[in-house]
């Protein structure tokens, strides 16, 4: 279970400071597929960063299985993220000196250095599934926008995380490739992975167990989606 | 009129080289709104870069109003782009040391240094229209994904280009903000601007005069959209 209590986030880098998140109480049950929606600028990415330990909240608590993430130091937090979490960023962050395949492999190898062959096999299978195997040797700056986004998804799934955070994973993709991505998220979810996904696409949102809505940095609604 | 004849593009940076565009013959009439669609990796961004002078074709010609763009040197080509073209990139490229407003202003000021006040007024009006005026003083790295995309659109429109190239301008935006962007493109088009837009969203494509389809680097179809 991933939980936030009275979570706030203010950026002090601007003048005046930018208050982005008011007090957010959120509980993500183990194995749940939660979708976050809301207008551009409402705080969705900021919320994702705050509950995944990518960024420190300004106040409030974040707990993972009862353990206070907010009290870990940077190294401990990085360890939790590496071994337990996968992250698909809204704007892909990669290492520009590495090719596509090594970029995807890197976190999976770091998380499980003794299981190198298994990680390589998983990455190759993921690249096949998402149709980017033919560009695996390209530099990461030598691929199309949609190929980059698919590489981002492969990297997040490669380490078999127990929690997957996905920030607009289908933005650069047409409907058939979006479908493929959503099928992969649905598959890992059926295997027990917790998924927290930001999307503005209702067609993707409908794959979740529950949709929560952000407006001006506050949770304003939460709706269970029935299973068919 | 913007025209390509037997345009090809091969990237020699990979081994083996990547042939992306086969021979492309394309005519974009002055004032036309052409939409380019096709699968991820089919060559849409590459085509846009090749016909806008952002990148040099491997072979073939590109002509703007009968003038050979492909024979201009880099400085002349940069001059044409600055004064005649606006470009919305698929992944926003900005100057990270400048704030949002200055990033948007910069090309408009460079294109028309004697008309500073007019450019500033246009930029401020554009930021208001797209709801990013409240973040104009943020660093360009201190905004949300959708705000960044809207800044990209403002920058492309700020210089009142005669040709606007837009590569997936609505990818990071929900339906209401996408609508706002498409309205702005439709408006400049009614004012006589030529628009060449890549999209994978049929809802956006339908705003064009004509849709052309790329598959594996070749133009495979072209359809006129009737006006209602
Ligand atoms: N600098 C480069 N070097 C080598 N290959 C490249 C380079 N840039 C792009 N490519 C390859 O060229 C092909 C077409 O890329 P392009 O970016 O034009 O596709 P696209 O149609 O815009 O796709 P998307 O919808 O994903 O944005 C892809 O297979 C890509 O991997
Ligand atoms: N580093 C920062 N410094 C100051 N303000 C920031 C910073 N990062 C984001 N913001 C602001 O915080 C607000 C929320 O940003 P966030 O990225 O969380 O929005 P979002 O809901 O993900 O939007 P989008 O749908 O456009 O991606 C925005 O108004 C943005 O300008
Ligand atoms: Mg965001
Ligand atoms: Mg592209």
Coordinates of C-alpha atoms and ligand atoms in Angstrom, one line a residue:
Chain A
X1 CA 0.0 0.0 0.0
X2 CA 1.3 3.5 -0.9
X3 CA -0.2 6.3 1.1
X4 CA 0.1 10.0 1.3
X5 CA -1.2 12.1 4.2
X6 CA -1.7 15.8 4.1
X7 CA 0.8 16.0 1.3
X8 CA 1.7 19.5 0.1
X9 CA 4.2 20.7 -2.5
X10 CA 5.4 24.3 -3.0
X11 CA 8.2 25.3 -5.3
X12 CA 10.3 28.0 -3.8
X13 CA 12.4 28.5 -6.9
X14 CA 9.9 31.0 -8.3
X15 CA 9.1 34.5 -6.9
X16 CA 6.6 34.3 -5.4
X17 CA 6.7 30.6 -4.5
X18 CA 4.3 28.4 -6.5
X19 CA 2.0 26.4 -4.3
X20 CA 1.2 23.3 -6.4
X21 CA -0.4 20.7 -4.2
X22 CA -2.6 21.5 -1.2
X23 CA -3.1 18.7 1.4
X24 CA -3.5 15.4 -0.5
X25 CA -4.7 12.2 1.3
X26 CA -4.3 9.3 -1.1
X27 CA -4.3 5.6 -0.6
X28 CA -3.2 3.3 -3.3
X29 CA -3.9 -0.3 -2.4
X30 CA -1.4 -3.0 -3.3
X31 CA -2.1 -4.3 -6.8
X32 CA -4.5 -1.5 -7.6
X33 CA -4.5 0.4 -10.9
X34 CA -5.2 4.0 -10.1
X35 CA -5.6 6.7 -12.8
X36 CA -4.9 10.4 -12.1
X37 CA -6.6 12.9 -14.4
X38 CA -6.9 16.7 -14.3
X39 CA -6.2 19.9 -16.3
X40 CA -2.8 20.8 -17.6
X41 CA -1.0 22.4 -14.7
X42 CA -3.2 20.9 -12.0
X43 CA -0.3 19.1 -10.3
X44 CA -0.5 15.5 -11.7
X45 CA 3.2 15.1 -12.4
X46 CA 4.1 16.9 -9.2
X47 CA 1.9 14.4 -7.3
X48 CA 3.5 11.5 -9.0
X49 CA 7.0 12.7 -8.2
X50 CA 6.0 13.3 -4.6
X51 CA 4.6 9.9 -3.9
X52 CA 7.3 8.0 -5.8
X53 CA 10.2 9.6 -3.9
X54 CA 11.4 11.4 -7.0
X55 CA 10.9 14.7 -5.2
X56 CA 10.4 15.6 -1.5
X57 CA 7.1 16.9 -0.4
X58 CA 7.0 20.3 1.3
X59 CA 5.0 18.9 4.1
X60 CA 3.0 15.8 4.9
X61 CA 3.9 12.1 4.8
X62 CA 4.4 9.4 2.2
X63 CA 4.3 5.8 3.4
X64 CA 5.1 2.6 1.4
X65 CA 3.8 -0.5 3.2
X66 CA 3.7 1.5 6.4
X67 CA 7.3 2.7 6.1
X68 CA 7.9 6.4 6.0
X69 CA 9.5 7.2 2.6
X70 CA 9.7 10.9 3.6
X71 CA 12.2 10.1 6.4
X72 CA 14.6 8.2 4.2
X73 CA 17.8 9.9 3.1
X74 CA 18.5 10.3 -0.6
X75 CA 20.6 7.2 -0.9
X76 CA 18.0 5.0 0.8
X77 CA 15.2 6.5 -1.3
X78 CA 17.2 5.9 -4.5
X79 CA 17.5 2.3 -3.4
X80 CA 13.8 1.9 -3.0
X81 CA 13.1 3.5 -6.3
X82 CA 15.6 1.3 -8.1
X83 CA 14.5 -2.0 -6.7
X84 CA 10.7 -1.5 -6.2
X85 CA 9.6 1.2 -8.7
X86 CA 9.4 1.8 -12.5
X87 CA 8.8 5.3 -13.9
X88 CA 7.7 6.4 -17.3
X89 CA 8.3 10.2 -17.5
X90 CA 6.2 12.7 -19.3
X91 CA 9.3 13.9 -21.1
X92 CA 11.7 11.0 -21.6
X93 CA 15.0 11.3 -19.7
X94 CA 17.7 9.2 -21.1
X95 CA 21.6 9.0 -21.2
X96 CA 22.5 10.6 -24.5
X97 CA 25.8 8.8 -24.9
X98 CA 24.1 5.3 -24.7
X99 CA 22.2 3.5 -27.4
X100 CA 18.5 2.6 -27.0
X101 CA 19.1 -1.0 -25.6
X102 CA 21.7 0.0 -23.0
X103 CA 19.5 2.9 -21.8
X104 CA 16.6 0.4 -21.3
X105 CA 18.9 -2.2 -19.7
X106 CA 20.7 0.1 -17.3
X107 CA 18.3 0.3 -14.3
X108 CA 17.3 -3.3 -14.6
X109 CA 20.9 -4.4 -14.3
X110 CA 21.6 -2.0 -11.5
X111 CA 18.6 -3.3 -9.6
X112 CA 19.5 -7.0 -10.0
X113 CA 23.2 -7.2 -10.9
X114 CA 23.3 -11.0 -10.3
X115 CA 20.5 -11.7 -12.8
X116 CA 22.1 -10.2 -15.9
X117 CA 21.0 -12.8 -18.4
X118 CA 17.4 -12.7 -17.2
X119 CA 17.3 -8.9 -17.5
X120 CA 18.8 -9.0 -21.0
X121 CA 16.2 -11.5 -22.1
X122 CA 13.4 -9.4 -20.6
X123 CA 14.6 -6.3 -22.3
X124 CA 14.9 -8.0 -25.7
X125 CA 11.4 -9.4 -25.4
X126 CA 10.0 -6.0 -24.4
X127 CA 11.7 -4.3 -27.4
X128 CA 10.2 -6.9 -29.7
X129 CA 6.8 -6.5 -28.1
X130 CA 6.8 -2.7 -28.7
X131 CA 8.3 -2.8 -32.1
X132 CA 11.6 -1.0 -31.4
X133 CA 14.0 -4.0 -31.6
X134 CA 15.1 -2.7 -35.1
X135 CA 16.4 0.5 -33.6
X136 CA 18.1 -1.0 -30.5
X137 CA 21.5 0.0 -31.7
X138 CA 20.6 3.6 -32.6
X139 CA 21.7 6.4 -30.3
X140 CA 18.9 7.4 -28.0
X141 CA 18.8 10.7 -29.9
X142 CA 18.4 8.9 -33.2
X143 CA 14.9 7.6 -32.9
X144 CA 11.4 9.0 -33.5
X145 CA 9.3 10.5 -30.8
X146 CA 7.0 7.5 -30.5
X147 CA 10.0 5.1 -30.4
X148 CA 11.5 7.1 -27.6
X149 CA 8.2 6.8 -25.6
X150 CA 8.1 3.1 -26.2
X151 CA 11.7 2.8 -25.0
X152 CA 10.7 4.7 -21.9
X153 CA 8.0 2.1 -21.2
X154 CA 10.4 -0.8 -21.8
X155 CA 12.8 0.7 -19.4
X156 CA 10.1 1.1 -16.7
X157 CA 9.0 -2.5 -17.1
X158 CA 12.4 -4.1 -17.5
X159 CA 13.1 -4.3 -13.8
X160 CA 9.8 -5.9 -13.0
X161 CA 8.8 -3.2 -10.5
X162 CA 6.2 -3.8 -7.8
X163 CA 4.9 -0.3 -8.5
X164 CA 4.8 1.3 -11.9
X165 CA 4.3 5.1 -12.2
X166 CA 3.4 6.2 -15.7
X167 CA 3.1 9.9 -16.6
X168 CA 1.1 10.2 -19.9
X169 CA 2.6 7.0 -21.4
X170 CA 0.7 7.2 -24.6
X171 CA 1.0 10.9 -25.5
X172 CA 3.2 10.4 -28.6
X173 CA 1.5 7.3 -29.9
X174 CA -1.4 6.6 -32.3
X175 CA -4.3 4.4 -31.3
X176 CA -2.9 1.0 -32.2
X177 CA 0.4 1.6 -30.4
X178 CA -1.5 3.2 -27.5
X179 CA -3.5 0.0 -27.3
X180 CA -0.3 -2.1 -27.2
X181 CA 1.0 0.0 -24.3
X182 CA -2.2 -0.2 -22.4
X183 CA -2.3 -4.0 -23.0
X184 CA 1.2 -4.2 -21.4
X185 CA 0.1 -2.1 -18.4
X186 CA -3.0 -4.3 -18.0
X187 CA -0.8 -7.4 -18.2
X188 CA 1.6 -6.4 -15.5
X189 CA -1.4 -5.2 -13.4
X190 CA -2.9 -8.7 -13.7
X191 CA 0.4 -10.1 -12.5
X192 CA 0.0 -8.1 -9.3
X193 CA 1.9 -4.9 -10.1
X194 CA 0.5 -1.7 -8.6
X195 CA 0.0 0.9 -11.4
X196 CA -0.4 4.7 -10.9
X197 CA -1.0 6.3 -14.3
X198 CA -1.5 10.0 -15.3
X199 CA -3.4 10.4 -18.5
X200 CA -5.7 12.9 -20.2
X201 CA -7.0 10.2 -22.6
X202 CA -10.3 8.7 -21.3
X203 CA -9.7 5.6 -23.5
X204 CA -6.7 4.8 -21.4
X205 CA -8.3 5.9 -18.1
X206 CA -11.0 3.3 -18.5
X207 CA -8.4 0.5 -18.0
X208 CA -7.9 1.4 -14.4
X209 CA -9.7 0.3 -11.2
X210 CA -10.2 3.8 -10.0
X211 CA -9.9 7.4 -11.4
X212 CA -9.0 10.3 -9.1
X213 CA -9.3 13.9 -10.3
X214 CA -6.9 16.8 -9.4
X215 CA -7.9 20.4 -9.7
X216 CA -5.6 23.2 -8.7
X217 CA -3.5 20.9 -6.6
X218 CA -6.4 19.2 -4.7
X219 CA -8.1 15.8 -5.0
X220 CA -11.6 16.7 -5.9
X221 CA -13.1 13.3 -6.9
X222 CA -12.5 9.6 -6.8
X223 CA -14.5 7.1 -8.8
X224 CA -14.4 3.3 -8.8
X225 CA -14.6 1.8 -12.3
X226 CA -16.7 -1.3 -12.3
X227 CA -15.2 -4.4 -13.8
X228 CA -17.0 -6.0 -16.7
Chain B
X1 CA 4.0 27.1 -52.7
X2 CA 6.4 24.6 -50.9
X3 CA 7.4 21.7 -53.0
X4 CA 9.6 18.6 -52.7
X5 CA 10.8 16.5 -55.7
X6 CA 12.2 13.0 -55.3
X7 CA 13.1 13.8 -51.7
X8 CA 15.1 11.1 -49.9
X9 CA 16.7 11.0 -46.5
X10 CA 19.1 8.5 -45.1
X11 CA 20.8 8.8 -41.8
X12 CA 24.5 7.7 -42.1
X13 CA 25.0 7.9 -38.3
X14 CA 23.9 4.4 -37.8
X15 CA 25.5 1.2 -39.0
X16 CA 24.0 0.1 -41.4
X17 CA 22.7 3.5 -42.5
X18 CA 18.9 4.1 -41.9
X19 CA 17.0 4.9 -45.0
X20 CA 14.0 6.9 -43.7
X21 CA 12.4 8.6 -46.7
X22 CA 12.1 7.1 -50.2
X23 CA 11.4 9.5 -53.1
X24 CA 8.8 12.0 -51.9
X25 CA 7.0 14.3 -54.3
X26 CA 4.9 16.8 -52.3
X27 CA 3.3 20.1 -53.2
X28 CA 1.9 22.3 -50.5
X29 CA -0.1 25.1 -52.0
X30 CA 0.2 28.6 -50.5
X31 CA -2.4 29.0 -47.7
X32 CA -3.1 25.2 -47.6
X33 CA -3.6 23.3 -44.4
X34 CA -1.9 19.9 -45.0
X35 CA -2.0 17.1 -42.4
X36 CA 0.6 14.3 -42.3
X37 CA -0.3 11.0 -40.7
X38 CA 1.4 7.6 -40.5
X39 CA 2.7 5.1 -38.0
X40 CA 5.3 5.9 -35.4
X41 CA 8.7 5.7 -37.2
X42 CA 7.2 6.1 -40.7
X43 CA 9.2 9.3 -41.3
X44 CA 6.8 12.2 -40.5
X45 CA 9.2 14.3 -38.4
X46 CA 12.0 13.6 -40.8
X47 CA 9.8 14.8 -43.7
X48 CA 8.9 17.9 -41.8
X49 CA 12.6 18.7 -41.0
X50 CA 13.5 18.1 -44.7
X51 CA 10.9 20.4 -46.2
X52 CA 11.4 23.2 -43.6
X53 CA 15.2 23.4 -44.0
X54 CA 15.8 22.2 -40.5
X55 CA 17.7 19.3 -42.0
X56 CA 19.2 18.7 -45.5
X57 CA 17.8 15.9 -47.7
X58 CA 20.1 13.2 -48.9
X59 CA 18.9 13.7 -52.4
X60 CA 16.1 15.5 -54.3
X61 CA 14.9 19.1 -54.2
X62 CA 12.9 21.4 -51.9
X63 CA 11.5 24.6 -53.4
X64 CA 9.8 27.5 -51.7
X65 CA 8.0 29.7 -54.2
X66 CA 10.2 28.3 -56.9
X67 CA 13.4 29.0 -55.0
X68 CA 15.7 26.1 -54.3
X69 CA 16.0 25.8 -50.6
X70 CA 18.4 22.9 -51.0
X71 CA 21.0 25.1 -52.7
X72 CA 21.1 27.7 -49.9
X73 CA 23.9 27.7 -47.4
X74 CA 23.3 27.3 -43.7
X75 CA 23.2 31.0 -43.0
X76 CA 20.7 31.8 -45.8
X77 CA 18.6 28.8 -44.8
X78 CA 18.5 30.0 -41.2
X79 CA 17.4 33.4 -42.4
X80 CA 14.5 31.9 -44.4
X81 CA 13.4 29.9 -41.4
X82 CA 13.6 32.8 -39.0
X83 CA 11.6 35.2 -41.1
X84 CA 9.1 32.9 -42.9
X85 CA 8.6 29.9 -40.8
X86 CA 7.3 28.8 -37.4
X87 CA 8.1 25.4 -35.9
X88 CA 6.4 23.4 -33.2
X89 CA 8.7 20.6 -32.3
X90 CA 7.5 17.1 -31.2
X91 CA 9.9 17.4 -28.2
X92 CA 10.1 21.1 -27.1
X93 CA 13.6 22.6 -27.5
X94 CA 14.1 25.7 -25.4
X95 CA 16.9 27.7 -23.8
X96 CA 17.1 26.4 -20.3
X97 CA 18.6 29.6 -18.9
X98 CA 15.7 31.8 -20.0
X99 CA 12.2 32.1 -18.6
X100 CA 9.1 31.1 -20.5
X101 CA 8.3 34.6 -21.8
X102 CA 11.8 35.3 -23.1
X103 CA 12.0 31.9 -24.8
X104 CA 8.8 32.6 -26.6
X105 CA 9.9 36.2 -27.5
X106 CA 13.4 35.4 -28.8
X107 CA 12.8 34.3 -32.4
X108 CA 10.1 36.9 -32.9
X109 CA 12.5 39.7 -31.9
X110 CA 15.3 38.3 -34.0
X111 CA 13.0 38.1 -37.0
X112 CA 11.8 41.7 -36.6
X113 CA 14.2 43.6 -34.4
X114 CA 12.6 47.0 -35.3
X115 CA 9.1 45.9 -34.2
X116 CA 9.9 45.1 -30.6
X117 CA 6.7 46.5 -29.0
X118 CA 4.4 44.7 -31.5
X119 CA 6.2 41.4 -30.9
X120 CA 5.9 41.8 -27.1
X121 CA 2.2 42.6 -27.4
X122 CA 1.6 39.6 -29.6
X123 CA 3.5 37.3 -27.2
X124 CA 1.6 38.5 -24.2
X125 CA -1.7 38.1 -26.0
X126 CA -0.7 34.5 -27.1
X127 CA 0.3 33.6 -23.5
X128 CA -3.1 34.8 -22.3
X129 CA -5.0 32.9 -25.0
X130 CA -3.3 29.7 -24.1
X131 CA -3.5 30.2 -20.3
X132 CA 0.2 30.3 -19.6
X133 CA 0.5 34.0 -18.7
X134 CA 0.6 33.1 -15.0
X135 CA 3.8 31.1 -15.5
X136 CA 5.6 33.5 -17.8
X137 CA 8.4 34.3 -15.3
X138 CA 9.0 30.6 -14.4
X139 CA 12.2 29.1 -15.8
X140 CA 11.4 27.0 -18.9
X141 CA 12.2 23.9 -16.8
X142 CA 9.8 24.9 -14.1
X143 CA 6.5 24.3 -15.9
X144 CA 4.2 21.4 -16.6
X145 CA 4.4 19.3 -19.8
X146 CA 1.2 20.8 -21.2
X147 CA 2.4 24.3 -20.4
X148 CA 5.7 23.6 -22.2
X149 CA 3.8 22.5 -25.3
X150 CA 1.6 25.6 -25.2
X151 CA 4.7 27.7 -24.9
X152 CA 6.1 25.9 -28.0
X153 CA 2.9 26.9 -29.9
X154 CA 3.1 30.5 -28.7
X155 CA 6.7 30.7 -29.9
X156 CA 5.9 29.3 -33.3
X157 CA 3.0 31.8 -33.8
X158 CA 4.8 34.8 -32.2
X159 CA 6.7 35.7 -35.4
X160 CA 3.6 35.6 -37.6
X161 CA 5.2 33.1 -40.0
X162 CA 3.9 32.6 -43.5
X163 CA 4.4 28.8 -43.0
X164 CA 3.7 27.0 -39.8
X165 CA 5.1 23.5 -39.2
X166 CA 3.6 21.7 -36.3
X167 CA 4.8 18.2 -35.2
X168 CA 2.2 16.7 -32.9
X169 CA 1.2 20.0 -31.3
X170 CA -1.5 18.5 -29.1
X171 CA 0.2 15.4 -27.7
X172 CA 0.5 16.5 -24.1
X173 CA -2.9 18.2 -24.0
X174 CA -6.4 17.2 -23.0
X175 CA -9.4 17.7 -25.2
X176 CA -10.3 21.2 -24.2
X177 CA -6.7 22.6 -24.5
X178 CA -6.3 20.6 -27.8
X179 CA -9.4 22.3 -29.0
X180 CA -7.9 25.7 -28.1
X181 CA -4.7 24.9 -30.0
X182 CA -6.6 23.6 -33.1
X183 CA -8.7 26.8 -33.0
X184 CA -5.5 28.9 -33.1
X185 CA -4.1 26.9 -36.0
X186 CA -7.5 27.3 -37.8
X187 CA -7.4 31.0 -37.1
X188 CA -3.9 31.6 -38.6
X189 CA -4.9 29.4 -41.5
X190 CA -7.9 31.6 -42.2
X191 CA -5.5 34.6 -42.2
X192 CA -3.6 33.0 -45.0
X193 CA -0.9 31.1 -43.2
X194 CA 0.2 27.8 -44.8
X195 CA 0.0 25.0 -42.1
X196 CA 1.8 21.7 -42.3
X197 CA 0.8 19.6 -39.3
X198 CA 1.8 16.1 -38.2
X199 CA -0.7 14.4 -36.0
X200 CA -1.9 11.0 -34.9
X201 CA -5.2 12.4 -33.7
X202 CA -8.0 12.1 -36.2
X203 CA -9.9 14.8 -34.3
X204 CA -7.1 17.2 -35.1
X205 CA -6.6 15.9 -38.7
X206 CA -10.1 16.7 -39.6
X207 CA -9.3 20.5 -39.4
X208 CA -7.0 20.3 -42.5
X209 CA -7.7 20.8 -46.2
X210 CA -5.9 17.6 -47.1
X211 CA -4.4 14.5 -45.3
X212 CA -1.4 12.7 -46.7
X213 CA -0.2 9.4 -45.4
X214 CA 3.3 8.1 -44.9
X215 CA 4.2 4.5 -44.6
X216 CA 7.8 3.3 -44.4
X217 CA 9.1 6.6 -45.7
X218 CA 6.8 6.8 -48.8
X219 CA 3.7 8.9 -49.5
X220 CA 1.0 6.3 -49.9
X221 CA -2.2 8.3 -50.0
X222 CA -3.6 11.8 -50.2
X223 CA -7.2 12.8 -49.5
X224 CA -8.9 16.1 -49.8
X225 CA -11.2 16.9 -46.9
X226 CA -14.4 18.5 -48.1
X227 CA -15.3 21.8 -46.5
X228 CA -18.7 21.9 -44.7
Ligands
LIG1 N1 19.3 10.8 -36.3 C1 18.8 9.6 -36.7 N2 19.6 8.6 -37.0 C2 19.2 7.4 -37.4 N3 17.9 7.1 -37.5 C3 17.0 8.1 -37.2 C4 17.4 9.4 -36.8 N4 16.3 10.1 -36.5 C5 15.2 9.3 -36.8 N5 15.6 8.1 -37.2 C6 14.8 6.9 -37.6 O1 14.0 7.3 -38.7 C7 12.7 6.7 -38.7 C8 11.7 7.8 -38.8 O2 11.8 8.7 -37.7 P1 10.8 9.9 -37.6 O3 11.2 10.7 -36.4 O4 10.7 10.7 -38.9 O5 9.4 9.1 -37.4 P2 7.9 9.7 -37.1 O6 7.1 9.2 -38.2 O7 8.0 11.1 -36.8 O8 7.5 8.9 -35.8 P3 6.7 9.3 -34.5 O9 5.3 9.2 -34.8 O10 7.1 8.2 -33.5 O11 7.2 10.6 -34.1 C9 12.6 6.0 -37.3 O12 12.7 4.6 -37.6 C10 13.8 6.5 -36.6 O13 14.4 5.5 -35.7
LIG2 N1 10.1 23.4 -10.8 C1 9.0 24.1 -10.7 N2 9.1 25.3 -10.2 C2 7.9 26.1 -10.1 N3 6.7 25.7 -10.6 C3 6.6 24.5 -11.1 C4 7.8 23.6 -11.3 N4 7.4 22.5 -11.9 C5 6.0 22.6 -12.1 N5 5.6 23.8 -11.7 C6 4.2 24.4 -11.7 O1 3.4 23.5 -11.0 C7 2.1 23.4 -11.6 C8 1.8 21.9 -11.7 O2 2.7 21.3 -12.6 P1 2.6 19.8 -13.0 O3 3.8 19.4 -13.9 O4 2.4 18.9 -11.8 O5 1.2 19.8 -13.8 P2 0.5 18.6 -14.6 O6 -0.9 18.4 -13.9 O7 1.4 17.4 -14.7 O8 0.3 19.3 -16.0 P3 0.4 18.7 -17.5 O9 -0.9 17.9 -17.7 O10 0.5 19.9 -18.3 O11 1.5 17.8 -17.5 C9 2.2 24.1 -12.9 O12 1.5 25.3 -12.8 C10 3.7 24.4 -13.1 O13 3.9 25.6 -13.8
LIG3 MG1 2.4 16.6 -16.2
LIG4 MG1 7.8 12.2 -35.1

